Backbone as a printed PyTorch tensor [residue, N CA C, xyz], in Angstrom:
tensor([[[ 91.7790,  67.7180, 122.3870],
         [ 91.3020,  68.0470, 121.0670],
         [ 91.2940,  69.5600, 120.8850]],

        [[ 91.7620,  69.9970, 119.7430],
         [ 91.8480,  71.4130, 119.4340],
         [ 90.5010,  71.9300, 118.9380]],

        [[ 89.9780,  72.9390, 119.6240],
         [ 88.7200,  73.5450, 119.2120],
         [ 88.9830,  75.0190, 118.9540]],

        [[ 88.6960,  75.4440, 117.7390],
         [ 88.9060,  76.8330, 117.3580],
         [ 87.5950,  77.5980, 117.3900]],

        [[ 87.6590,  78.8160, 117.8980],
         [ 86.5070,  79.7030, 117.8240],
         [ 86.3680,  80.1800, 116.3840]],

        [[ 85.1810,  80.5970, 115.9790],
         [ 84.9990,  81.0750, 114.5990],
         [ 85.9680,  82.2010, 114.2250]],

        [[ 86.2200,  83.1290, 115.1500],
         [ 87.1400,  84.2360, 114.8470],
         [ 88.5660,  83.7180, 114.6200]],

        [[ 88.9540,  82.6830, 115.3530],
         [ 90.2820,  82.1040, 115.1560],
         [ 90.3690,  81.3900, 113.8110]],

        [[ 89.2920,  80.7160, 113.4250],
         [ 89.2740,  80.0420, 112.1380],
         [ 89.3680,  81.0560, 110.9970]],

        [[ 88.6580,  82.1730, 111.1490],
         [ 88.7150,  83.2340, 110.1380],
         [ 90.1440,  83.7730, 110.0460]],

        [[ 90.7860,  83.9700, 111.1800],
         [ 92.1640,  84.4820, 111.1710],
         [ 93.1020,  83.4800, 110.5010]],

        [[ 92.9530,  82.1970, 110.8030],
         [ 93.7850,  81.1760, 110.1600],
         [ 93.5790,  81.1580, 108.6500]],

        [[ 92.3380,  81.3000, 108.2290],
         [ 92.0580,  81.3500, 106.7950],
         [ 92.6880,  82.5870, 106.1660]],

        [[ 92.6250,  83.7110, 106.8740],
         [ 93.2440,  84.9390, 106.3700],
         [ 94.7590,  84.7790, 106.2560]],

        [[ 95.3710,  84.1730, 107.2580],
         [ 96.8220,  83.9420, 107.2230],
         [ 97.1770,  83.1030, 106.0010]],

        [[ 96.4100,  82.0510, 105.7780],
         [ 96.6740,  81.2080, 104.6120],
         [ 96.4480,  81.9730, 103.3170]],

        [[ 95.4270,  82.8180, 103.2670],
         [ 95.1680,  83.6250, 102.0760],
         [ 96.3470,  84.5630, 101.7960]],

        [[ 96.8640,  85.2080, 102.8370],
         [ 98.0000,  86.1190, 102.6610],
         [ 99.2160,  85.3480, 102.1330]],

        [[ 99.4580,  84.1770, 102.6910],
         [100.5780,  83.3700, 102.2100],
         [100.3880,  82.9950, 100.7400]],

        [[ 99.1920,  82.5840, 100.3880],
         [ 98.9110,  82.2120,  98.9970],
         [ 99.0280,  83.4160,  98.0640]],

        [[ 98.4760,  84.5480,  98.4850],
         [ 98.4930,  85.7340,  97.6220],
         [ 99.8960,  86.2980,  97.4400]],

        [[100.8020,  85.9490,  98.3330],
         [102.1930,  86.3770,  98.1970],
         [103.0620,  85.3030,  97.5610]],

        [[102.4200,  84.3130,  96.9630],
         [103.1620,  83.2800,  96.2450],
         [103.9110,  82.3290,  97.1510]],

        [[103.3960,  82.1270,  98.3590],
         [104.0460,  81.2350,  99.3090],
         [103.2360,  79.9470,  99.4660]],

        [[102.7040,  79.4540,  98.3410],
         [101.8680,  78.2530,  98.3390],
         [102.5570,  77.0790,  99.0210]],

        [[103.8510,  76.9430,  98.7650],
         [104.5750,  75.7890,  99.3050],
         [104.5710,  75.7680, 100.8270]],

        [[104.5080,  76.9390, 101.4610],
         [104.4540,  76.9960, 102.9190],
         [103.0870,  76.5280, 103.4080]],

        [[102.0310,  77.0060, 102.7680],
         [100.6780,  76.6090, 103.1550],
         [100.5050,  75.1050, 102.9780]],

        [[100.9110,  74.6080, 101.8360],
         [100.6840,  73.1910, 101.5360],
         [101.6420,  72.2570, 102.2770]],

        [[102.6330,  72.8080, 102.9610],
         [103.5400,  71.9800, 103.7640],
         [103.0340,  71.8260, 105.1980]],

        [[102.0100,  72.6130, 105.5770],
         [101.4820,  72.4970, 106.9360],
         [100.7300,  71.1840, 107.0940]],

        [[100.6920,  70.7150, 108.3100],
         [100.0630,  69.4310, 108.6200],
         [ 98.6210,  69.3600, 108.1060]],

        [[ 97.8810,  70.4430, 108.2880],
         [ 96.4710,  70.4690, 107.9200],
         [ 96.2570,  70.3270, 106.4040]],

        [[ 97.1300,  70.9580, 105.6120],
         [ 96.9270,  70.9850, 104.1670],
         [ 97.8110,  70.0070, 103.3840]],

        [[ 98.7010,  69.2960, 104.0520],
         [ 99.6040,  68.3830, 103.3510],
         [ 98.8760,  67.3680, 102.4630]],

        [[ 97.7410,  66.8030, 102.9090],
         [ 97.0440,  65.8440, 102.0410],
         [ 96.5420,  66.4650, 100.7260]],

        [[ 96.4480,  67.7830, 100.6900],
         [ 95.9290,  68.4540,  99.5030],
         [ 97.0310,  69.0700,  98.6420]],

        [[ 98.2650,  68.6930,  98.9200],
         [ 99.4040,  69.2780,  98.2120],
         [ 99.2940,  69.1220,  96.6960]],

        [[ 98.7050,  68.0310,  96.2460],
         [ 98.5670,  67.8000,  94.8060],
         [ 97.7300,  68.8850,  94.1320]],

        [[ 96.8720,  69.5650,  94.9090],
         [ 96.0180,  70.6150,  94.3530],
         [ 96.8260,  71.7810,  93.7850]],

        [[ 98.0350,  71.9470,  94.2940],
         [ 98.8890,  73.0290,  93.8050],
         [ 98.9890,  72.9880,  92.2890]],

        [[ 99.0720,  71.8070,  91.7440],
         [ 99.2500,  71.6700,  90.2950],
         [ 97.9330,  71.7720,  89.5330]],

        [[ 96.8190,  71.7670,  90.2480],
         [ 95.5150,  71.8840,  89.6100],
         [ 94.9520,  73.3070,  89.6770]],

        [[ 95.5360,  74.1440,  90.5240],
         [ 95.0190,  75.5000,  90.7070],
         [ 95.3910,  76.3830,  89.5110]],

        [[ 94.4110,  77.0320,  88.9050],
         [ 94.6700,  77.8220,  87.6960],
         [ 95.7190,  78.9160,  87.8720]],

        [[ 95.7140,  79.6040,  89.0270],
         [ 96.6860,  80.6860,  89.1960],
         [ 98.1140,  80.1530,  89.2210]],

        [[ 98.2790,  78.9010,  89.5440],
         [ 99.6230,  78.3120,  89.5500],
         [100.1600,  78.1710,  88.1220]],

        [[ 99.2740,  77.9650,  87.1660],
         [ 99.6970,  77.7970,  85.7710],
         [100.0250,  79.1240,  85.1140]],

        [[ 99.2520,  80.1750,  85.4460],
         [ 99.3410,  81.4200,  84.6880],
         [100.1020,  82.5460,  85.3900]],

        [[100.3830,  82.3990,  86.6470],
         [101.0630,  83.5170,  87.3020],
         [102.4630,  83.6540,  86.7210]],

        [[102.8420,  84.8710,  86.5560],
         [104.1430,  85.1570,  85.9570],
         [105.2630,  84.9730,  86.9590]],

        [[106.3400,  85.6380,  86.6710],
         [107.4840,  85.5840,  87.5800],
         [107.1250,  86.2490,  88.8960]],

        [[107.5310,  85.6160,  89.9630],
         [107.2790,  86.1400,  91.3010],
         [108.4960,  86.9250,  91.7760]],

        [[108.2770,  87.8800,  92.6880],
         [109.4260,  88.5460,  93.3050],
         [110.2830,  87.5080,  94.0330]],

        [[111.4950,  87.8640,  94.4090],
         [112.3430,  86.9200,  95.1420],
         [111.6630,  86.4110,  96.4180]],

        [[112.0190,  85.2110,  96.8160],
         [111.4230,  84.5400,  97.9810],
         [111.4720,  85.3980,  99.2400]],

        [[112.6010,  86.0110,  99.5220],
         [112.7280,  86.8290, 100.7260],
         [111.7550,  87.9990, 100.7350]],

        [[111.6020,  88.6430,  99.5940],
         [110.6760,  89.7680,  99.4920],
         [109.2360,  89.3080,  99.7000]],

        [[108.8710,  88.1560,  99.1580],
         [107.5210,  87.6290,  99.3330],
         [107.2470,  87.3270, 100.8000]],

        [[108.2350,  86.7660, 101.4810],
         [108.0710,  86.4530, 102.9090],
         [107.9250,  87.7390, 103.7110]],

        [[108.7760,  88.7410, 103.4300],
         [108.7030,  90.0160, 104.1490],
         [107.3490,  90.6830, 103.9440]],

        [[106.8820,  90.7250, 102.7120],
         [105.5830,  91.3530, 102.4250],
         [104.4460,  90.6480, 103.1650]],

        [[104.4890,  89.3310, 103.1900],
         [103.4410,  88.5680, 103.8860],
         [103.4530,  88.8950, 105.3780]],

        [[104.6270,  88.9480, 105.9780],
         [104.7140,  89.2580, 107.4050],
         [104.1850,  90.6600, 107.6910]],

        [[104.5130,  91.6210, 106.8300],
         [104.0030,  92.9860, 107.0140],
         [102.4880,  93.0140, 106.9270]],

        [[101.9410,  92.2810, 105.9790],
         [100.4960,  92.2590, 105.7850],
         [ 99.7800,  91.5890, 106.9530]],

        [[100.4260,  90.6240, 107.5810],
         [ 99.7970,  89.8840, 108.6750],
         [ 99.8060,  90.6330, 110.0010]],

        [[100.6300,  91.6430, 110.1330],
         [100.5580,  92.4800, 111.3190],
         [101.7460,  92.3920, 112.2550]],

        [[101.6300,  93.0960, 113.3860],
         [102.7700,  93.3130, 114.2810],
         [103.3870,  92.0480, 114.8800]],

        [[102.5880,  91.0670, 115.2250],
         [103.1610,  89.8410, 115.7980],
         [104.0560,  89.1370, 114.7760]],

        [[103.6190,  89.1330, 113.5390],
         [104.3780,  88.4810, 112.4820],
         [105.6130,  89.3000, 112.1210]],

        [[105.4770,  90.6240, 112.1560],
         [106.6330,  91.4920, 111.9010],
         [107.6770,  91.2720, 112.9980]],

        [[107.2360,  91.2000, 114.2370],
         [108.1760,  90.9380, 115.3500],
         [108.8790,  89.5970, 115.1590]],

        [[108.1340,  88.5960, 114.7320],
         [108.7230,  87.2880, 114.4490],
         [109.7930,  87.4200, 113.3680]],

        [[109.4820,  88.1450, 112.3100],
         [110.4530,  88.3710, 111.2380],
         [111.6700,  89.1380, 111.7250]],

        [[111.4490,  90.1240, 112.6010],
         [112.5640,  90.8910, 113.1580],
         [113.4930,  89.9850, 113.9720]],

        [[112.8910,  89.1190, 114.7840],
         [113.7150,  88.1940, 115.5760],
         [114.4910,  87.2460, 114.6720]],

        [[113.8130,  86.7170, 113.6680],
         [114.4880,  85.8050, 112.7360],
         [115.6460,  86.4910, 112.0130]],

        [[115.4630,  87.7620, 111.6890],
         [116.4920,  88.4760, 110.9240],
         [117.8030,  88.6030, 111.6940]],

        [[117.7320,  88.4770, 113.0040],
         [118.9610,  88.5630, 113.8020],
         [119.7190,  87.2370, 113.8360]],

        [[119.0930,  86.1810, 113.3280],
         [119.7100,  84.8470, 113.3150],
         [120.0610,  84.4440, 111.8870]],

        [[121.0340,  85.1230, 111.3330],
         [121.4480,  84.8620, 109.9550],
         [122.0020,  83.4500, 109.7760]],

        [[122.3820,  82.8190, 110.8690],
         [122.8860,  81.4460, 110.7720],
         [121.7600,  80.4470, 110.4960]],

        [[120.5040,  80.8630, 110.6980],
         [119.3630,  79.9730, 110.4990],
         [118.6730,  80.1670, 109.1490]],

        [[118.9960,  81.2500, 108.4600],
         [118.2650,  81.6200, 107.2500],
         [119.1780,  81.7230, 106.0420]],

        [[118.6280,  81.4730, 104.8620],
         [119.3890,  81.7710, 103.6430],
         [119.6410,  83.2870, 103.5670]],

        [[120.7070,  83.6980, 102.9340],
         [121.0780,  85.1160, 102.8750],
         [119.9840,  85.9990, 102.2970]],

        [[119.3220,  85.5470, 101.2200],
         [118.2980,  86.3800, 100.5870],
         [117.1320,  86.6570, 101.5350]],

        [[116.7450,  85.6730, 102.3100],
         [115.6430,  85.8410, 103.2530],
         [116.0840,  86.7240, 104.4170]],

        [[117.2750,  86.5000, 104.9410],
         [117.7800,  87.2960, 106.0690],
         [117.8830,  88.7730, 105.6960]],

        [[118.3470,  89.0730, 104.4800],
         [118.4720,  90.4760, 104.0510],
         [117.1090,  91.1560, 103.9630]],

        [[116.1240,  90.4490, 103.4520],
         [114.7750,  91.0310, 103.3620],
         [114.1500,  91.2040, 104.7410]],

        [[114.3080,  90.2210, 105.6000],
         [113.7240,  90.3290, 106.9470],
         [114.3830,  91.4380, 107.7540]],

        [[115.6390,  91.7290, 107.4650],
         [116.3280,  92.8290, 108.1500],
         [115.6250,  94.1610, 107.8710]],

        [[114.9470,  94.2700, 106.7410],
         [114.2060,  95.4900, 106.4130],
         [113.0410,  95.7170, 107.3730]],

        [[112.6120,  94.6770, 108.0500],
         [111.5180,  94.8160, 109.0230],
         [111.9750,  95.5640, 110.2720]],

        [[113.2810,  95.7050, 110.4590],
         [113.7910,  96.3870, 111.6480],
         [113.4000,  97.8640, 111.6640]],

        [[113.4420,  98.4970, 110.4740],
         [113.1970,  99.9370, 110.4660],
         [112.4670, 100.4400, 109.2260]],

        [[111.9250,  99.5430, 108.4420],
         [111.2460,  99.9840, 107.2220],
         [109.8250,  99.4340, 107.1290]],

        [[109.1050,  99.4900, 108.2230],
         [107.7140,  99.0400, 108.2280],
         [106.8540, 100.1870, 107.6910]],

        [[105.9010,  99.9010, 106.8050],
         [105.0590, 100.9800, 106.2610],
         [104.3280, 101.7310, 107.3690]],

        [[104.3190, 103.0650, 107.2970],
         [103.6590, 103.8660, 108.3350],
         [102.1490, 103.9270, 108.1550]],

        [[101.4630, 104.3210, 109.2190],
         [100.0460, 104.6370, 109.1050],
         [ 99.9510, 106.1510, 108.9120]],

        [[ 98.8200, 106.6510, 108.4250],
         [ 98.7110, 108.0760, 108.0750],
         [ 98.9890, 109.0120, 109.2470]],

        [[ 99.6740, 110.0990, 108.9520],
         [100.0000, 111.0940, 109.9660],
         [ 98.7770, 111.7610, 110.5570]],

        [[ 97.7200, 111.9090, 109.7640],
         [ 96.4840, 112.5010, 110.2950],
         [ 95.8860, 111.6130, 111.3770]],

        [[ 96.0410, 110.3070, 111.1860],
         [ 95.5610, 109.3540, 112.1910],
         [ 96.4050, 109.4650, 113.4610]],

        [[ 97.7140, 109.6460, 113.2930],
         [ 98.6070, 109.8260, 114.4470],
         [ 98.2210, 111.0800, 115.2150]],

        [[ 97.9420, 112.1510, 114.4820],
         [ 97.5300, 113.4030, 115.1220],
         [ 96.2490, 113.1770, 115.9400]],

        [[ 95.2880, 112.4790, 115.3730],
         [ 94.0220, 112.2140, 116.0710],
         [ 94.2530, 111.3680, 117.3250]],

        [[ 95.1610, 110.4080, 117.2500],
         [ 95.4630, 109.5580, 118.4120],
         [ 96.0750, 110.3910, 119.5300]],

        [[ 97.0060, 111.2840, 119.1770],
         [ 97.6450, 112.1570, 120.1720],
         [ 96.5960, 113.0520, 120.8160]],

        [[ 95.7380, 113.6430, 119.9930],
         [ 94.7130, 114.5440, 120.5320],
         [ 93.7360, 113.8080, 121.4530]],

        [[ 93.3590, 112.5950, 121.0510],
         [ 92.4210, 111.8220, 121.8770],
         [ 93.0680, 111.4120, 123.2060]],

        [[ 94.3160, 110.9790, 123.1520],
         [ 94.9590, 110.4980, 124.3840],
         [ 95.3040, 111.6370, 125.3420]],

        [[ 95.5640, 112.8310, 124.8170],
         [ 95.9190, 113.9590, 125.6830],
         [ 94.7560, 114.9340, 125.8970]],

        [[ 93.6140, 114.6410, 125.2840],
         [ 92.3980, 115.4450, 125.4470],
         [ 92.5670, 116.9160, 125.0990]],

        [[ 93.4290, 117.1980, 124.1260],
         [ 93.6350, 118.5720, 123.6560],
         [ 94.0260, 118.5330, 122.1880]],

        [[ 93.7150, 119.5970, 121.4690],
         [ 94.1900, 119.6700, 120.0870],
         [ 95.7180, 119.7850, 120.0520]],

        [[ 96.3000, 119.2570, 119.0150],
         [ 97.7630, 119.2880, 118.8680],
         [ 98.2820, 120.7220, 118.8980]],

        [[ 97.5030, 121.6580, 118.3660],
         [ 97.9410, 123.0640, 118.3340],
         [ 98.0730, 123.6640, 119.7330]],

        [[ 97.3500, 123.1190, 120.7060],
         [ 97.4770, 123.5890, 122.0900],
         [ 98.6150, 122.8940, 122.8230]],

        [[ 99.1130, 121.7890, 122.2700],
         [100.1680, 121.0190, 122.9240],
         [101.5510, 121.3140, 122.3530]],

        [[101.5950, 121.5760, 121.0540],
         [102.8790, 121.7230, 120.3750],
         [102.8900, 122.9810, 119.5150]],

        [[104.0620, 123.5740, 119.4380],
         [104.2730, 124.6800, 118.4960],
         [104.1990, 124.1340, 117.0730]],

        [[104.7770, 122.9290, 116.8880],
         [104.6890, 122.2570, 115.5860],
         [104.6440, 120.7490, 115.8160]],

        [[103.9560, 120.0730, 114.9170],
         [103.8400, 118.6110, 114.9650],
         [103.9310, 118.1180, 113.5300]],

        [[104.9710, 117.3580, 113.2370],
         [105.1910, 116.8630, 111.8850],
         [104.3480, 115.6090, 111.6680]],

        [[103.3600, 115.7070, 110.7710],
         [102.5030, 114.5500, 110.5050],
         [103.2210, 113.4720, 109.7020]],

        [[104.3060, 113.8530, 109.0460],
         [105.1010, 112.8560, 108.3140],
         [105.9320, 112.0850, 109.3440]],

        [[105.7530, 110.7560, 109.4490],
         [106.5080, 110.0020, 110.4570],
         [108.0150, 110.0620, 110.2090]],

        [[108.7420, 110.2180, 111.2770],
         [110.2080, 110.2090, 111.2040],
         [110.7190, 108.7770, 111.0920]],

        [[110.0340, 107.8590, 111.7730],
         [110.3670, 106.4330, 111.7270],
         [109.0860, 105.6480, 111.9980]],

        [[109.0450, 104.4300, 111.4610],
         [107.8570, 103.6090, 111.6360],
         [108.2800, 102.1830, 111.9420]],

        [[107.6300, 101.5900, 112.9310],
         [107.9460, 100.2160, 113.3220],
         [106.6460,  99.4260, 113.4410]],

        [[106.7480,  98.1920, 113.8830],
         [105.5860,  97.3080, 113.9070],
         [104.5430,  97.7010, 114.9490]],

        [[104.9630,  98.3020, 116.0390],
         [104.0530,  98.6300, 117.1290],
         [103.6990, 100.1190, 117.1610]],

        [[104.6160, 100.9750, 116.7780],
         [104.3980, 102.4200, 116.8650],
         [105.2210, 103.1320, 115.7940]],

        [[104.9810, 104.4320, 115.6980],
         [105.8180, 105.2480, 114.8370],
         [106.1450, 106.5370, 115.5670]],

        [[107.1540, 107.2140, 115.0700],
         [107.6940, 108.3900, 115.7440],
         [107.4650, 109.6300, 114.8860]],

        [[107.0140, 110.7000, 115.5420],
         [106.8100, 111.9900, 114.8810],
         [107.6380, 113.0430, 115.6070]],

        [[108.2240, 113.9360, 114.8420],
         [108.9770, 115.0410, 115.4290],
         [108.0170, 116.1730, 115.7540]],

        [[108.2750, 116.8420, 116.8850],
         [107.4130, 117.9450, 117.3080],
         [108.2460, 118.9500, 118.0960]],

        [[107.6660, 120.1170, 118.2930],
         [108.3030, 121.1550, 119.1180],
         [107.2680, 121.6140, 120.1330]],

        [[107.6540, 121.5520, 121.4050],
         [106.7700, 121.9970, 122.4780],
         [106.5640, 123.5080, 122.3860]],

        [[105.5520, 124.0020, 123.0630],
         [105.2880, 125.4400, 123.0920],
         [106.4590, 126.2030, 123.7100]],

        [[107.2490, 125.5130, 124.5410],
         [108.4270, 126.1330, 125.1600],
         [109.5930, 126.2390, 124.1760]],

        [[109.4540, 125.6320, 122.9960],
         [110.5120, 125.6740, 121.9890],
         [111.4090, 124.4500, 121.9790]],

        [[111.2130, 123.5590, 122.9350],
         [112.0370, 122.3460, 123.0140],
         [111.5890, 121.3280, 121.9650]],

        [[112.5610, 120.7850, 121.2310],
         [112.2680, 119.7430, 120.2490],
         [112.0760, 118.4190, 120.9700]],

        [[111.0300, 117.6850, 120.5650],
         [110.7170, 116.4000, 121.1810],
         [110.3630, 115.3840, 120.0990]],

        [[110.3220, 114.1470, 120.5240],
         [109.8860, 113.0470, 119.6730],
         [108.6070, 112.4930, 120.2950]],

        [[107.5790, 112.3160, 119.4740],
         [106.3040, 111.7960, 119.9510],
         [106.1270, 110.3910, 119.3650]],

        [[106.0570, 109.4270, 120.2470],
         [105.8640, 108.0390, 119.8100],
         [104.3730, 107.7260, 119.8820]],

        [[103.8200, 107.3140, 118.7430],
         [102.3910, 107.0640, 118.6440],
         [102.1740, 105.5740, 118.3560]],

        [[101.4340, 104.9280, 119.2510],
         [101.1460, 103.5050, 119.0950],
         [100.1450, 103.3350, 117.9580]],

        [[100.3710, 102.3120, 117.1440],
         [ 99.4880, 102.0420, 116.0030],
         [ 98.0480, 101.8530, 116.4700]],

        [[ 97.0910, 102.3650, 115.6890],
         [ 95.6820, 102.2000, 116.0780],
         [ 95.2760, 100.7290, 116.0480]],

        [[ 94.5230, 100.3210, 117.0770],
         [ 94.0100,  98.9550, 117.1490],
         [ 95.0530,  97.8910, 117.4410]],

        [[ 96.2390,  98.3050, 117.8440],
         [ 97.3450,  97.3560, 118.0170],
         [ 97.0920,  96.3900, 119.1720]],

        [[ 96.4780,  96.8630, 120.2350],
         [ 96.2500,  95.9930, 121.3960],
         [ 95.3180,  94.8330, 121.0310]],

        [[ 94.2580,  95.1450, 120.3060],
         [ 93.3100,  94.1280, 119.8860],
         [ 93.9780,  93.1290, 118.9320]],

        [[ 94.7690,  93.6480, 118.0160],
         [ 95.4590,  92.7940, 117.0390],
         [ 96.4190,  91.8420, 117.7300]],

        [[ 97.1890,  92.3540, 118.6710],
         [ 98.1550,  91.5180, 119.3900],
         [ 97.4240,  90.4730, 120.2340]],

        [[ 96.3650,  90.8890, 120.9200],
         [ 95.5970,  89.9420, 121.7460],
         [ 95.0120,  88.8240, 120.8800]],

        [[ 94.5000,  89.1760, 119.7110],
         [ 93.9110,  88.1720, 118.8110],
         [ 94.9650,  87.1570, 118.3720]],

        [[ 96.1270,  87.6400, 117.9690],
         [ 97.1630,  86.7200, 117.4870],
         [ 97.7790,  85.9100, 118.6240]],

        [[ 97.8940,  86.4900, 119.8090],
         [ 98.3850,  85.7240, 120.9560],
         [ 97.3910,  84.6090, 121.3230]],

        [[ 96.1040,  84.9440, 121.2540],
         [ 95.0860,  83.9290, 121.5120],
         [ 95.1760,  82.7840, 120.5330]],

        [[ 95.4890,  83.0700, 119.3120],
         [ 95.6400,  82.0480, 118.2930],
         [ 96.8740,  81.1670, 118.5670]],

        [[ 97.9170,  81.8040, 119.0700],
         [ 99.1300,  81.0310, 119.4070],
         [ 98.8700,  80.0440, 120.5380]],

        [[ 98.0560,  80.4680, 121.5040],
         [ 97.7540,  79.5670, 122.6220],
         [ 96.9710,  78.3760, 122.1100]]])
C-alpha cells in the first residue's frame, strides 16, 4: 500500500496545480487518481471562460520549468527523442537544453562568496553578475582572475540539493 508523507502530498498537489495553471488539465485528469473525476473538467468555471491558450508544447515547457530541475532534466531527455514526440512539443522541449531562466546574479555572487569564504573582489579582478548561460542545475558567469586570466565560474542553483532530494523521494 502506498503511503505518502504530508510533504509528498503537498508536492503532488503543487505538481497538479502547475499542470492545471498551465492549461494541461487533460494530463491531470488522465492520471489514475483523477480519472473518475474527469467529468469535472466541463463543470469548472475556468474551463468555460479561459481564452486561447499558448501552443501545447509551450505550455508543457513552461510547466516543466516551473516544477524545477528534475522536471527540466526529464524534458531535456525527452527532447532528444523526437521520434517519440509530436514536432511542436519536441521543438519547445529543445529550448530546455540552453534557455532555462536564470536566477539573480547577486544571488550567484553571494553563493560564490559563501563557498569560497572571501568577497568576490578579493577573488576576481571582475565578475559578471549577468549569467553567460543558465541550465537546470547551475549557471555560468564570466570572470577574470586577479592574475588576468579569463575564467568561467559555474554556480549551482540555490537549494538545488534539497529540491532534487525531495523530487527523487517522490519518485521512489
